[in-house]
């Protein structure tokens, strides 16, 4: 894999997304670390629970078809397209998750603190995503992505994902297969060790390394559809960069969605080299 250095020139958010396909967004280090560390402390406590307890927190959504909530686990079983899942445990937090869990009497005292910390970070991520949406609107005439992010259907789809890869990082070995996200754009919020790679519009590959006080953002498939390719989805994945026995790679990401009343979006297939469906007006 031919890799490039992360862009360090002083570009604006819009200039960076146009040139590099991604941008770095400031987030005060002390604020982000405080929120993220509290969430990860609760997440690691939850991971230590027996599997039969964790899977009770896998709850289908009542709010939007095709969305899922709570705990999920993937191993290397094959998907419908014959490819294999990444080997990981993850947790999807949406704003209505706490009430769904409470309805089923699954929340204890420790769980309530974890969910409260998740909610605080989710709100902060959503606010940061609104900032990004404002920057993206500058690139696309007549597109108010802030309003589209606040569409009721989009609001119930925004999701914060906590990730914990089961496999130990091995230098050069993929932990997450390359893919494009379904969302409008992603925030790469926090990681405990590097590994993310992102392709650039000129088909280069950047090895992303978290910068204190900054998070990364890049477009997904829905943004490519709704802008008819003006903003292209970024192909990305995770590769081990160092041997680190005894410690999983963990991260926090936020998937932001947008909706418009006059556009119905469908994304049918996400394999490399596939054709995206176009928006139906």
mmCIF file of C-alpha atoms in Angstrom:
data_model
loop_
_atom_site.group_PDB
_atom_site.id
_atom_site.type_symbol
_atom_site.label_atom_id
_atom_site.label_comp_id
_atom_site.label_asym_id
_atom_site.label_seq_id
_atom_site.Cartn_x
_atom_site.Cartn_y
_atom_site.Cartn_z
ATOM 1 C CA UNK A 1 0.000 0.000 0.000
ATOM 2 C CA UNK A 2 1.540 3.303 -1.121
ATOM 3 C CA UNK A 3 0.993 5.737 1.707
ATOM 4 C CA UNK A 4 1.145 9.511 1.955
ATOM 5 C CA UNK A 5 1.942 11.761 4.875
ATOM 6 C CA UNK A 6 -1.055 13.291 6.622
ATOM 7 C CA UNK A 7 -1.756 16.756 5.260
ATOM 8 C CA UNK A 8 -0.307 19.378 7.582
ATOM 9 C CA UNK A 9 -0.681 22.512 5.448
ATOM 10 C CA UNK A 10 -3.012 25.131 6.981
ATOM 11 C CA UNK A 11 -6.122 24.465 4.877
ATOM 12 C CA UNK A 12 -9.686 25.349 5.801
ATOM 13 C CA UNK A 13 -12.117 22.492 6.415
ATOM 14 C CA UNK A 14 -13.691 22.929 2.976
ATOM 15 C CA UNK A 15 -10.308 23.160 1.237
ATOM 16 C CA UNK A 16 -9.063 20.035 3.012
ATOM 17 C CA UNK A 17 -12.143 17.981 2.116
ATOM 18 C CA UNK A 18 -11.869 19.093 -1.520
ATOM 19 C CA UNK A 19 -8.137 18.382 -1.780
ATOM 20 C CA UNK A 20 -7.583 15.465 0.613
ATOM 21 C CA UNK A 21 -11.052 13.931 1.016
ATOM 22 C CA UNK A 22 -10.959 14.403 4.780
ATOM 23 C CA UNK A 23 -10.471 17.252 7.251
ATOM 24 C CA UNK A 24 -9.264 17.716 10.805
ATOM 25 C CA UNK A 25 -11.711 19.493 13.115
ATOM 26 C CA UNK A 26 -10.629 21.129 16.407
ATOM 27 C CA UNK A 27 -12.059 19.763 19.641
ATOM 28 C CA UNK A 28 -10.456 20.934 22.919
ATOM 29 C CA UNK A 29 -8.239 18.087 24.097
ATOM 30 C CA UNK A 30 -9.244 18.178 27.775
ATOM 31 C CA UNK A 31 -12.964 18.151 26.922
ATOM 32 C CA UNK A 32 -12.730 15.315 24.400
ATOM 33 C CA UNK A 33 -10.451 13.159 26.530
ATOM 34 C CA UNK A 34 -12.670 13.587 29.596
ATOM 35 C CA UNK A 35 -15.815 12.567 27.707
ATOM 36 C CA UNK A 36 -14.160 9.734 25.788
ATOM 37 C CA UNK A 37 -12.333 8.219 28.759
ATOM 38 C CA UNK A 38 -15.517 8.053 30.855
ATOM 39 C CA UNK A 39 -17.371 6.338 28.009
ATOM 40 C CA UNK A 40 -14.545 3.866 27.401
ATOM 41 C CA UNK A 41 -14.321 3.031 31.103
ATOM 42 C CA UNK A 42 -18.003 2.039 31.058
ATOM 43 C CA UNK A 43 -17.614 0.227 27.746
ATOM 44 C CA UNK A 44 -14.714 -1.878 29.031
ATOM 45 C CA UNK A 45 -16.677 -2.794 32.154
ATOM 46 C CA UNK A 46 -19.539 -3.860 29.922
ATOM 47 C CA UNK A 47 -17.204 -5.917 27.700
ATOM 48 C CA UNK A 48 -16.075 -7.870 30.768
ATOM 49 C CA UNK A 49 -19.629 -9.087 31.448
ATOM 50 C CA UNK A 50 -20.726 -12.606 30.376
ATOM 51 C CA UNK A 51 -21.834 -12.919 26.758
ATOM 52 C CA UNK A 52 -25.366 -13.913 27.790
ATOM 53 C CA UNK A 53 -25.695 -10.582 29.598
ATOM 54 C CA UNK A 54 -24.239 -8.530 26.759
ATOM 55 C CA UNK A 55 -26.439 -9.955 24.015
ATOM 56 C CA UNK A 56 -29.559 -8.890 25.938
ATOM 57 C CA UNK A 57 -28.497 -5.364 24.985
ATOM 58 C CA UNK A 58 -28.922 -6.121 21.246
ATOM 59 C CA UNK A 59 -32.186 -4.353 20.520
ATOM 60 C CA UNK A 60 -33.913 -3.698 17.174
ATOM 61 C CA UNK A 61 -34.965 -0.112 16.687
ATOM 62 C CA UNK A 62 -38.600 0.939 16.844
ATOM 63 C CA UNK A 63 -37.791 4.272 15.251
ATOM 64 C CA UNK A 64 -36.237 3.518 11.889
ATOM 65 C CA UNK A 65 -36.211 0.426 9.753
ATOM 66 C CA UNK A 66 -32.742 -0.985 9.233
ATOM 67 C CA UNK A 67 -31.187 0.596 12.315
ATOM 68 C CA UNK A 68 -29.847 -1.365 15.249
ATOM 69 C CA UNK A 69 -29.052 -0.478 18.838
ATOM 70 C CA UNK A 70 -26.829 -1.568 21.658
ATOM 71 C CA UNK A 71 -24.323 -4.406 21.704
ATOM 72 C CA UNK A 72 -23.225 -6.394 18.672
ATOM 73 C CA UNK A 73 -20.472 -8.886 18.042
ATOM 74 C CA UNK A 74 -18.897 -9.914 14.749
ATOM 75 C CA UNK A 75 -16.463 -12.687 14.033
ATOM 76 C CA UNK A 76 -15.182 -14.015 10.748
ATOM 77 C CA UNK A 77 -18.434 -15.637 9.605
ATOM 78 C CA UNK A 78 -19.308 -14.844 6.007
ATOM 79 C CA UNK A 79 -21.665 -12.084 4.961
ATOM 80 C CA UNK A 80 -24.326 -12.518 2.300
ATOM 81 C CA UNK A 81 -21.879 -11.384 -0.400
ATOM 82 C CA UNK A 82 -19.353 -14.081 0.598
ATOM 83 C CA UNK A 83 -16.928 -11.698 2.274
ATOM 84 C CA UNK A 84 -16.036 -11.973 5.944
ATOM 85 C CA UNK A 85 -16.954 -9.785 8.876
ATOM 86 C CA UNK A 86 -14.293 -7.925 10.814
ATOM 87 C CA UNK A 87 -13.516 -9.542 14.148
ATOM 88 C CA UNK A 88 -14.886 -7.083 16.716
ATOM 89 C CA UNK A 89 -17.393 -6.165 19.395
ATOM 90 C CA UNK A 90 -19.209 -2.864 19.081
ATOM 91 C CA UNK A 91 -21.926 -0.777 20.640
ATOM 92 C CA UNK A 92 -24.384 1.494 18.842
ATOM 93 C CA UNK A 93 -25.703 4.384 20.898
ATOM 94 C CA UNK A 94 -28.707 6.337 19.639
ATOM 95 C CA UNK A 95 -30.664 8.828 21.719
ATOM 96 C CA UNK A 96 -33.588 6.460 22.277
ATOM 97 C CA UNK A 97 -31.466 3.474 23.395
ATOM 98 C CA UNK A 98 -31.742 4.160 27.138
ATOM 99 C CA UNK A 99 -35.543 4.141 27.050
ATOM 100 C CA UNK A 100 -35.566 0.893 25.046
ATOM 101 C CA UNK A 101 -33.300 -0.762 27.620
ATOM 102 C CA UNK A 102 -35.316 0.608 30.546
ATOM 103 C CA UNK A 103 -38.505 -0.815 29.020
ATOM 104 C CA UNK A 104 -36.932 -4.276 29.228
ATOM 105 C CA UNK A 105 -35.550 -3.780 32.765
ATOM 106 C CA UNK A 106 -31.972 -4.280 31.582
ATOM 107 C CA UNK A 107 -30.407 -1.210 33.215
ATOM 108 C CA UNK A 108 -28.610 -1.368 36.573
ATOM 109 C CA UNK A 109 -26.844 1.402 38.494
ATOM 110 C CA UNK A 110 -23.496 0.953 36.709
ATOM 111 C CA UNK A 111 -25.275 0.756 33.367
ATOM 112 C CA UNK A 112 -27.065 4.059 34.016
ATOM 113 C CA UNK A 113 -23.772 5.884 34.463
ATOM 114 C CA UNK A 114 -22.405 4.317 31.276
ATOM 115 C CA UNK A 115 -25.521 5.340 29.325
ATOM 116 C CA UNK A 116 -25.407 8.839 30.804
ATOM 117 C CA UNK A 117 -21.772 9.214 29.738
ATOM 118 C CA UNK A 118 -22.673 7.888 26.270
ATOM 119 C CA UNK A 119 -25.467 10.444 26.024
ATOM 120 C CA UNK A 120 -23.147 13.310 26.930
ATOM 121 C CA UNK A 121 -20.606 12.288 24.300
ATOM 122 C CA UNK A 122 -23.345 11.637 21.717
ATOM 123 C CA UNK A 123 -24.714 15.182 22.180
ATOM 124 C CA UNK A 124 -21.205 16.652 21.879
ATOM 125 C CA UNK A 125 -20.576 14.602 18.716
ATOM 126 C CA UNK A 126 -23.874 15.672 17.194
ATOM 127 C CA UNK A 127 -23.057 19.324 17.884
ATOM 128 C CA UNK A 128 -19.641 18.876 16.297
ATOM 129 C CA UNK A 129 -21.297 17.159 13.325
ATOM 130 C CA UNK A 130 -23.554 20.199 12.867
ATOM 131 C CA UNK A 131 -20.396 22.308 12.583
ATOM 132 C CA UNK A 132 -19.090 19.959 9.897
ATOM 133 C CA UNK A 133 -22.451 20.082 8.097
ATOM 134 C CA UNK A 134 -22.136 23.855 7.960
ATOM 135 C CA UNK A 135 -18.720 23.573 6.304
ATOM 136 C CA UNK A 136 -20.009 21.007 3.798
ATOM 137 C CA UNK A 137 -22.885 23.332 2.877
ATOM 138 C CA UNK A 138 -20.289 25.872 1.718
ATOM 139 C CA UNK A 139 -19.130 23.367 -0.908
ATOM 140 C CA UNK A 140 -22.528 22.486 -2.354
ATOM 141 C CA UNK A 141 -24.818 25.252 -3.617
ATOM 142 C CA UNK A 142 -28.410 25.149 -2.336
ATOM 143 C CA UNK A 143 -27.677 22.326 0.134
ATOM 144 C CA UNK A 144 -28.405 23.156 3.779
ATOM 145 C CA UNK A 145 -26.867 20.116 5.440
ATOM 146 C CA UNK A 146 -27.489 21.492 8.941
ATOM 147 C CA UNK A 147 -31.253 21.467 8.324
ATOM 148 C CA UNK A 148 -31.016 18.080 6.611
ATOM 149 C CA UNK A 149 -29.160 16.691 9.631
ATOM 150 C CA UNK A 150 -32.056 17.810 11.843
ATOM 151 C CA UNK A 151 -34.727 16.127 9.730
ATOM 152 C CA UNK A 152 -36.674 13.753 12.067
ATOM 153 C CA UNK A 153 -35.698 10.681 10.065
ATOM 154 C CA UNK A 154 -32.033 11.694 10.123
ATOM 155 C CA UNK A 155 -32.147 12.404 13.862
ATOM 156 C CA UNK A 156 -33.140 8.822 14.677
ATOM 157 C CA UNK A 157 -30.342 7.471 12.480
ATOM 158 C CA UNK A 158 -27.363 9.409 13.891
ATOM 159 C CA UNK A 159 -25.323 6.854 15.810
ATOM 160 C CA UNK A 160 -22.217 6.785 17.988
ATOM 161 C CA UNK A 161 -20.290 3.530 17.681
ATOM 162 C CA UNK A 162 -17.868 2.181 20.292
ATOM 163 C CA UNK A 163 -15.478 -0.351 18.761
ATOM 164 C CA UNK A 164 -13.263 -3.004 20.289
ATOM 165 C CA UNK A 165 -11.417 -5.293 17.894
ATOM 166 C CA UNK A 166 -11.158 -8.850 19.154
ATOM 167 C CA UNK A 167 -7.976 -9.669 17.238
ATOM 168 C CA UNK A 168 -4.670 -8.352 18.541
ATOM 169 C CA UNK A 169 -3.093 -5.708 16.271
ATOM 170 C CA UNK A 170 -0.389 -7.218 14.064
ATOM 171 C CA UNK A 171 1.731 -4.943 11.910
ATOM 172 C CA UNK A 172 0.434 -4.948 8.341
ATOM 173 C CA UNK A 173 -2.627 -7.110 9.072
ATOM 174 C CA UNK A 174 -6.090 -5.695 8.403
ATOM 175 C CA UNK A 175 -8.374 -5.320 11.404
ATOM 176 C CA UNK A 176 -11.201 -3.723 9.394
ATOM 177 C CA UNK A 177 -11.626 -4.428 5.692
ATOM 178 C CA UNK A 178 -11.688 -1.428 3.386
ATOM 179 C CA UNK A 179 -15.165 0.022 2.839
ATOM 180 C CA UNK A 180 -17.234 3.165 2.396
ATOM 181 C CA UNK A 181 -19.705 4.170 5.104
ATOM 182 C CA UNK A 182 -23.456 4.367 4.443
ATOM 183 C CA UNK A 183 -23.795 7.639 6.345
ATOM 184 C CA UNK A 184 -23.541 11.213 5.073
ATOM 185 C CA UNK A 185 -20.247 11.743 6.889
ATOM 186 C CA UNK A 186 -18.266 10.227 9.736
ATOM 187 C CA UNK A 187 -16.467 11.740 12.696
ATOM 188 C CA UNK A 188 -13.447 9.712 13.799
ATOM 189 C CA UNK A 189 -13.572 10.856 17.405
ATOM 190 C CA UNK A 190 -11.096 8.825 19.476
ATOM 191 C CA UNK A 191 -8.714 5.873 19.281
ATOM 192 C CA UNK A 192 -6.332 4.215 21.697
ATOM 193 C CA UNK A 193 -3.834 3.304 18.963
ATOM 194 C CA UNK A 194 -3.365 4.160 15.282
ATOM 195 C CA UNK A 195 -4.454 2.040 12.341
ATOM 196 C CA UNK A 196 -7.004 3.985 10.289
ATOM 197 C CA UNK A 197 -6.178 4.522 6.626
ATOM 198 C CA UNK A 198 -8.138 6.845 4.315
ATOM 199 C CA UNK A 199 -7.960 7.085 0.527
ATOM 200 C CA UNK A 200 -7.646 10.514 -1.068
ATOM 201 C CA UNK A 201 -9.473 11.766 -4.184
ATOM 202 C CA UNK A 202 -6.296 11.249 -6.253
ATOM 203 C CA UNK A 203 -6.223 7.582 -5.101
ATOM 204 C CA UNK A 204 -3.451 7.996 -2.572
ATOM 205 C CA UNK A 205 -3.665 6.449 0.894
ATOM 206 C CA UNK A 206 -3.165 8.390 4.128
ATOM 207 C CA UNK A 207 -2.248 6.642 7.370
ATOM 208 C CA UNK A 208 -4.238 8.650 9.880
ATOM 209 C CA UNK A 209 -2.757 9.294 13.312
ATOM 210 C CA UNK A 210 -4.882 11.065 15.917
ATOM 211 C CA UNK A 211 -3.735 14.595 16.728
ATOM 212 C CA UNK A 212 -4.449 15.863 20.282
ATOM 213 C CA UNK A 213 -7.251 18.402 20.178
ATOM 214 C CA UNK A 214 -8.411 17.337 16.699
ATOM 215 C CA UNK A 215 -10.830 14.791 15.213
ATOM 216 C CA UNK A 216 -11.138 13.637 11.597
ATOM 217 C CA UNK A 217 -14.164 13.779 9.318
ATOM 218 C CA UNK A 218 -14.829 12.451 5.808
ATOM 219 C CA UNK A 219 -17.885 11.866 3.577
ATOM 220 C CA UNK A 220 -19.835 8.633 3.222
ATOM 221 C CA UNK A 221 -21.992 7.082 0.503
ATOM 222 C CA UNK A 222 -25.119 9.087 1.300
ATOM 223 C CA UNK A 223 -23.228 12.348 0.790
ATOM 224 C CA UNK A 224 -21.929 11.078 -2.561
ATOM 225 C CA UNK A 225 -25.478 10.265 -3.608
ATOM 226 C CA UNK A 226 -27.128 13.452 -2.497
ATOM 227 C CA UNK A 227 -24.424 15.647 -4.099
ATOM 228 C CA UNK A 228 -24.265 13.476 -7.246
ATOM 229 C CA UNK A 229 -20.581 12.807 -6.666
ATOM 230 C CA UNK A 230 -19.460 16.362 -5.928
ATOM 231 C CA UNK A 231 -18.418 15.053 -2.493
ATOM 232 C CA UNK A 232 -17.183 11.490 -2.860
ATOM 233 C CA UNK A 233 -17.320 8.752 -0.225
ATOM 234 C CA UNK A 234 -13.927 7.878 1.183
ATOM 235 C CA UNK A 235 -12.738 4.282 1.090
ATOM 236 C CA UNK A 236 -11.062 3.467 4.408
ATOM 237 C CA UNK A 237 -10.203 0.662 6.817
ATOM 238 C CA UNK A 238 -7.938 -0.304 9.710
ATOM 239 C CA UNK A 239 -4.519 -1.971 9.501
ATOM 240 C CA UNK A 240 -2.266 -2.876 12.413
ATOM 241 C CA UNK A 241 0.798 -0.627 12.621
ATOM 242 C CA UNK A 242 2.492 -2.053 15.683
ATOM 243 C CA UNK A 243 2.661 -5.213 17.732
ATOM 244 C CA UNK A 244 0.773 -4.678 20.988
ATOM 245 C CA UNK A 245 0.060 -7.930 22.734
ATOM 246 C CA UNK A 246 -2.557 -7.830 25.459
ATOM 247 C CA UNK A 247 -4.371 -4.688 24.318
ATOM 248 C CA UNK A 248 -7.203 -4.432 21.821
ATOM 249 C CA UNK A 249 -7.503 -1.550 19.414
ATOM 250 C CA UNK A 250 -10.509 0.545 20.434
ATOM 251 C CA UNK A 251 -12.121 3.602 18.915
ATOM 252 C CA UNK A 252 -15.168 5.870 18.942
ATOM 253 C CA UNK A 253 -16.824 7.091 15.745
ATOM 254 C CA UNK A 254 -19.996 9.038 14.977
ATOM 255 C CA UNK A 255 -22.084 8.454 11.850
ATOM 256 C CA UNK A 256 -24.092 11.492 10.800
ATOM 257 C CA UNK A 257 -27.087 11.262 8.467
ATOM 258 C CA UNK A 258 -28.987 13.768 6.334
ATOM 259 C CA UNK A 259 -32.450 13.567 4.783
ATOM 260 C CA UNK A 260 -34.580 15.612 2.406
ATOM 261 C CA UNK A 261 -38.306 15.289 1.771
ATOM 262 C CA UNK A 262 -37.838 15.315 -2.008
ATOM 263 C CA UNK A 263 -35.046 12.730 -2.156
ATOM 264 C CA UNK A 264 -35.343 9.040 -1.379
ATOM 265 C CA UNK A 265 -31.941 7.447 -0.930
ATOM 266 C CA UNK A 266 -31.063 3.807 -1.335
ATOM 267 C CA UNK A 267 -27.582 2.320 -1.061
ATOM 268 C CA UNK A 268 -27.645 -1.295 -2.186
ATOM 269 C CA UNK A 269 -24.063 -2.465 -2.348
ATOM 270 C CA UNK A 270 -20.799 -1.328 -0.826
ATOM 271 C CA UNK A 271 -18.138 -3.636 -2.259
ATOM 272 C CA UNK A 272 -15.067 -1.912 -3.771
ATOM 273 C CA UNK A 273 -15.632 -0.886 -7.374
ATOM 274 C CA UNK A 274 -19.418 -1.055 -7.205
ATOM 275 C CA UNK A 275 -21.858 1.462 -8.592
ATOM 276 C CA UNK A 276 -23.834 3.542 -6.152
ATOM 277 C CA UNK A 277 -27.508 3.992 -6.814
ATOM 278 C CA UNK A 278 -28.496 7.574 -7.598
ATOM 279 C CA UNK A 279 -31.022 9.715 -5.767
ATOM 280 C CA UNK A 280 -34.611 9.445 -6.963
ATOM 281 C CA UNK A 281 -36.230 12.883 -7.124
#
